[in-house]
Amino acid sequence: MREIINVSVGQAGNQVGACFWQQICDEHGFDENGMYVGDHANQLERASVYFTEASAGKYVPRSVMVDLEPGTSDVIKASHLGNLFRPDNFVFSQSGAGNNWAKGHYTEGAELVDSVLDVVRRQAEDCDVMQGFQLIHSLGGGTGSGMGTLILSKLREEYPDRMLSTFSILPSPKVSDTVVEPYNATLSVHQLVENADEVFCIDNEALYNICHRTLKLKTPTYNDLNHLVSQVMSG
């Protein structure tokens, strides 16, 4: 089977990733512990694209969660999906990137990237025929943009013949948390052009417009936006 390894980087990447895995589990009939509870044989047919079958019939997502601060991974571990993931697939440090691209790409991120690649290698070795990687990150923050593009360039170096696809959440002037988002995004786009085979640009403003105009939500939450992105990703 043509396996895909998912890499979620930064707070946005991990939160969208959690929504994506919820969507994929529902699609394939898995509960929050990775056990099959579906009612159709076709659900298991292509499950091995995203899941590894472990002992006792449990299915484990082929996913690596990366962040430069422990907050988001703690939230995912404490959520109802916490038992789904392998504990050693969470890679995080304590320092944070402080919305700074250079911290994510050159200093804090560079210290952590070898640990990330070790986990990725372990996942790749478990695959029969690996198709490639999908990276989920945001281009506005420091970790998703800086460290996300660093991981991308390392993956391109180590796996030059595999597909590299990214789901990149672009910042928008109307929906902005920090002043430096345009700088982080500009520095990242060059790396994406160089190293990625396909980039799916997800515009924050467009997500809000869909929530307002189509779904008629007056005050959309991040959970609503993440759910939209996960639907796009799972086709």
Coordinates of C-alpha atoms in Angstrom, one line a residue:
M1 CA 0.0 0.0 0.0
R2 CA 1.2 3.5 -0.7
E3 CA 1.7 5.0 2.8
I4 CA 1.7 8.7 3.7
I5 CA 3.4 10.1 6.8
N6 CA 1.7 13.2 8.3
V7 CA 3.8 15.9 10.0
S8 CA 2.1 18.6 12.0
V9 CA 4.2 21.6 13.0
G10 CA 3.4 24.4 15.5
Q11 CA 0.2 25.2 17.3
A12 CA -2.0 25.7 14.2
G13 CA -0.6 22.6 12.5
N14 CA -1.2 20.4 15.5
Q15 CA -4.8 21.6 16.1
V16 CA -5.7 21.2 12.4
G17 CA -3.9 17.8 12.5
A18 CA -6.1 16.7 15.5
C19 CA -9.2 17.7 13.5
F20 CA -7.9 15.9 10.5
W21 CA -7.3 12.6 12.4
Q22 CA -10.8 12.9 13.9
Q23 CA -12.2 13.1 10.3
I24 CA -10.1 10.2 9.0
C25 CA -11.0 8.0 12.0
D26 CA -14.7 8.7 11.4
E27 CA -14.2 7.8 7.7
H28 CA -12.5 4.5 8.4
G29 CA -14.7 3.5 11.3
F30 CA -12.2 3.8 14.1
D31 CA -13.0 4.9 17.7
E32 CA -10.8 7.2 19.8
N33 CA -8.6 4.3 20.8
G34 CA -7.9 3.2 17.3
M35 CA -10.2 0.1 17.4
Y36 CA -12.4 -0.7 14.4
V37 CA -16.1 -0.2 15.1
G38 CA -17.3 0.4 11.6
D39 CA -19.9 -1.5 9.7
H40 CA -18.5 -1.8 6.1
A41 CA -15.6 -3.9 4.8
N42 CA -14.5 -1.1 2.5
Q43 CA -13.6 1.1 5.4
L44 CA -10.5 -1.0 6.2
E45 CA -9.5 -1.5 2.6
R46 CA -7.2 1.6 2.4
A47 CA -6.7 2.3 6.1
S48 CA -3.0 1.5 5.9
V49 CA -2.4 4.7 3.8
Y50 CA -2.6 6.7 7.1
F51 CA -2.6 4.1 9.8
T52 CA -0.2 1.4 11.0
E53 CA -1.9 -1.8 12.3
A54 CA -0.5 -2.5 15.8
S55 CA -1.2 -5.5 18.1
A56 CA -4.7 -6.5 19.2
G57 CA -6.3 -5.0 16.1
K58 CA -5.5 -1.4 17.1
Y59 CA -4.7 1.1 14.4
V60 CA -2.2 3.9 15.1
P61 CA -2.0 7.1 13.0
R62 CA 1.3 7.5 11.0
S63 CA 1.7 11.0 12.4
V64 CA 4.5 13.1 13.9
M65 CA 3.5 16.1 16.1
V66 CA 6.1 18.8 16.5
D67 CA 6.1 22.1 18.5
L68 CA 8.6 24.3 20.2
E69 CA 6.4 24.5 23.3
P70 CA 4.6 21.7 25.2
G71 CA 1.2 23.4 25.4
T72 CA -0.5 22.1 22.3
S73 CA 0.7 18.6 22.6
D74 CA -0.5 18.5 26.2
V75 CA -3.9 19.6 25.0
I76 CA -4.0 16.8 22.4
K77 CA -2.8 14.2 24.9
A78 CA -5.5 15.2 27.3
S79 CA -8.3 15.3 24.6
H80 CA -10.5 12.3 23.7
L81 CA -8.0 11.5 20.9
G82 CA -5.1 11.3 23.3
N83 CA -4.9 7.5 23.3
L84 CA -4.9 7.3 19.5
F85 CA -1.3 8.5 19.0
R86 CA 2.0 6.9 19.9
P87 CA 3.4 8.9 22.8
D88 CA 6.9 9.0 21.3
N89 CA 5.6 10.6 18.1
F90 CA 5.2 13.9 20.1
V91 CA 8.4 15.9 19.7
F92 CA 8.5 19.3 21.5
S93 CA 10.9 21.5 23.4
Q94 CA 10.1 24.1 26.2
S95 CA 11.4 27.4 24.7
G96 CA 8.8 28.4 22.1
A97 CA 9.6 30.4 18.9
G98 CA 7.9 33.7 20.0
N99 CA 6.4 34.2 16.5
N100 CA 10.0 34.6 15.2
W101 CA 10.8 32.8 11.9
A102 CA 14.5 32.8 12.5
K103 CA 14.1 31.1 16.0
G104 CA 12.1 28.3 14.4
H105 CA 14.4 27.9 11.4
Y106 CA 17.9 28.6 12.8
T107 CA 18.1 28.4 16.6
E108 CA 15.4 26.6 18.6
G109 CA 14.1 24.7 15.7
A110 CA 17.5 23.6 14.5
E111 CA 18.2 22.1 17.9
L112 CA 15.1 20.0 17.7
V113 CA 15.0 19.0 14.1
D114 CA 17.3 15.9 14.5
S115 CA 14.8 14.4 17.0
V116 CA 12.0 15.0 14.6
L117 CA 13.9 13.3 11.7
D118 CA 14.6 10.3 14.0
V119 CA 10.9 9.8 14.6
V120 CA 10.1 10.3 10.8
R121 CA 12.8 7.7 9.9
R122 CA 11.2 5.2 12.3
Q123 CA 7.8 5.8 10.7
A124 CA 9.3 5.5 7.2
E125 CA 11.0 2.2 8.0
D126 CA 7.7 0.7 9.1
C127 CA 6.2 1.4 5.6
D128 CA 6.1 -1.1 2.8
V129 CA 6.0 1.5 -0.1
M130 CA 6.1 5.0 1.2
Q131 CA 4.4 7.5 -1.1
G132 CA 5.5 10.7 0.6
F133 CA 4.8 13.2 3.4
Q134 CA 2.1 15.7 4.1
L135 CA 3.0 18.7 6.3
I136 CA 0.4 20.8 8.1
H137 CA 1.6 24.2 9.3
S138 CA 0.7 27.9 9.4
L139 CA 2.9 30.5 7.8
G140 CA 2.1 33.2 10.3
G141 CA 3.7 31.9 13.5
G142 CA 7.3 31.2 14.3
T143 CA 7.3 27.4 14.7
G144 CA 5.0 26.5 11.7
S145 CA 6.7 28.8 9.3
G146 CA 10.4 28.6 10.5
M147 CA 10.6 25.1 11.8
G148 CA 8.0 23.8 9.3
T149 CA 10.2 24.9 6.3
L150 CA 13.3 23.6 8.0
I151 CA 11.7 20.1 8.4
L152 CA 10.6 20.4 4.7
S153 CA 14.1 21.1 3.4
K154 CA 15.5 18.2 5.6
L155 CA 12.9 15.8 4.2
R156 CA 13.6 16.9 0.7
E157 CA 17.3 16.2 1.3
E158 CA 16.8 12.8 2.9
Y159 CA 13.9 11.6 0.7
P160 CA 14.5 13.3 -2.7
D161 CA 12.3 10.8 -4.6
R162 CA 9.2 11.0 -2.4
M163 CA 6.3 13.4 -2.7
L164 CA 6.2 16.4 -0.4
S165 CA 2.8 18.0 0.0
T166 CA 2.1 20.9 2.4
F167 CA -1.2 22.3 3.7
S168 CA -0.1 25.9 4.5
I169 CA -2.4 28.3 6.4
L170 CA -1.7 31.8 5.1
P171 CA -2.1 34.8 7.3
S172 CA -4.6 37.5 6.4
P173 CA -4.5 41.2 7.4
K174 CA -8.1 41.1 8.5
V175 CA -7.6 38.1 10.8
S176 CA -4.2 38.7 12.4
D177 CA -2.8 37.8 15.8
T178 CA 0.6 39.4 15.4
V179 CA 2.4 42.2 13.5
V180 CA 5.1 39.9 12.1
E181 CA 2.9 37.5 10.2
P182 CA 3.7 38.9 6.7
Y183 CA 7.4 38.6 7.4
N184 CA 7.1 35.0 8.5
A185 CA 5.0 34.1 5.5
T186 CA 7.3 35.9 3.0
L187 CA 10.4 34.0 4.4
S188 CA 8.5 30.7 4.2
V189 CA 7.2 31.0 0.7
H190 CA 10.7 30.9 -0.8
Q191 CA 11.3 27.6 1.0
L192 CA 8.0 26.1 -0.1
V193 CA 8.8 27.0 -3.8
E194 CA 12.2 25.3 -3.5
N195 CA 11.3 22.1 -1.6
A196 CA 7.6 21.2 -1.9
D197 CA 6.0 19.3 -4.7
E198 CA 2.5 20.6 -4.0
V199 CA 1.4 23.4 -1.7
F200 CA -2.3 23.8 -0.7
C201 CA -2.7 27.4 0.3
I202 CA -5.4 27.8 2.9
D203 CA -6.4 31.5 3.4
N204 CA -7.5 32.4 6.9
E205 CA -9.8 35.2 5.6
A206 CA -11.5 32.8 3.1
L207 CA -12.2 30.3 5.9
Y208 CA -13.9 33.1 7.9
N209 CA -15.9 34.2 4.9
I210 CA -17.1 30.6 4.4
C211 CA -18.1 30.4 8.0
H212 CA -20.0 33.7 7.8
R213 CA -21.6 33.5 4.4
T214 CA -22.1 29.8 3.7
L215 CA -22.4 28.2 7.2
K216 CA -24.0 31.3 8.7
L217 CA -21.9 31.2 11.9
K218 CA -21.8 34.7 13.5
T219 CA -18.7 34.1 15.6
P220 CA -16.7 31.2 14.2
T221 CA -14.2 29.6 16.5
Y222 CA -10.8 28.1 15.6
N223 CA -12.5 24.7 16.0
D224 CA -14.9 25.6 13.1
L225 CA -12.0 26.8 10.9
N226 CA -9.9 23.7 11.7
H227 CA -12.9 21.5 10.9
L228 CA -13.2 23.2 7.5
V229 CA -9.5 22.6 6.7
S230 CA -9.7 18.9 7.8
Q231 CA -12.6 18.4 5.4
V232 CA -10.5 19.9 2.6
M233 CA -7.6 17.6 3.5
S234 CA -9.6 14.4 3.6
G235 CA -11.2 15.2 0.3

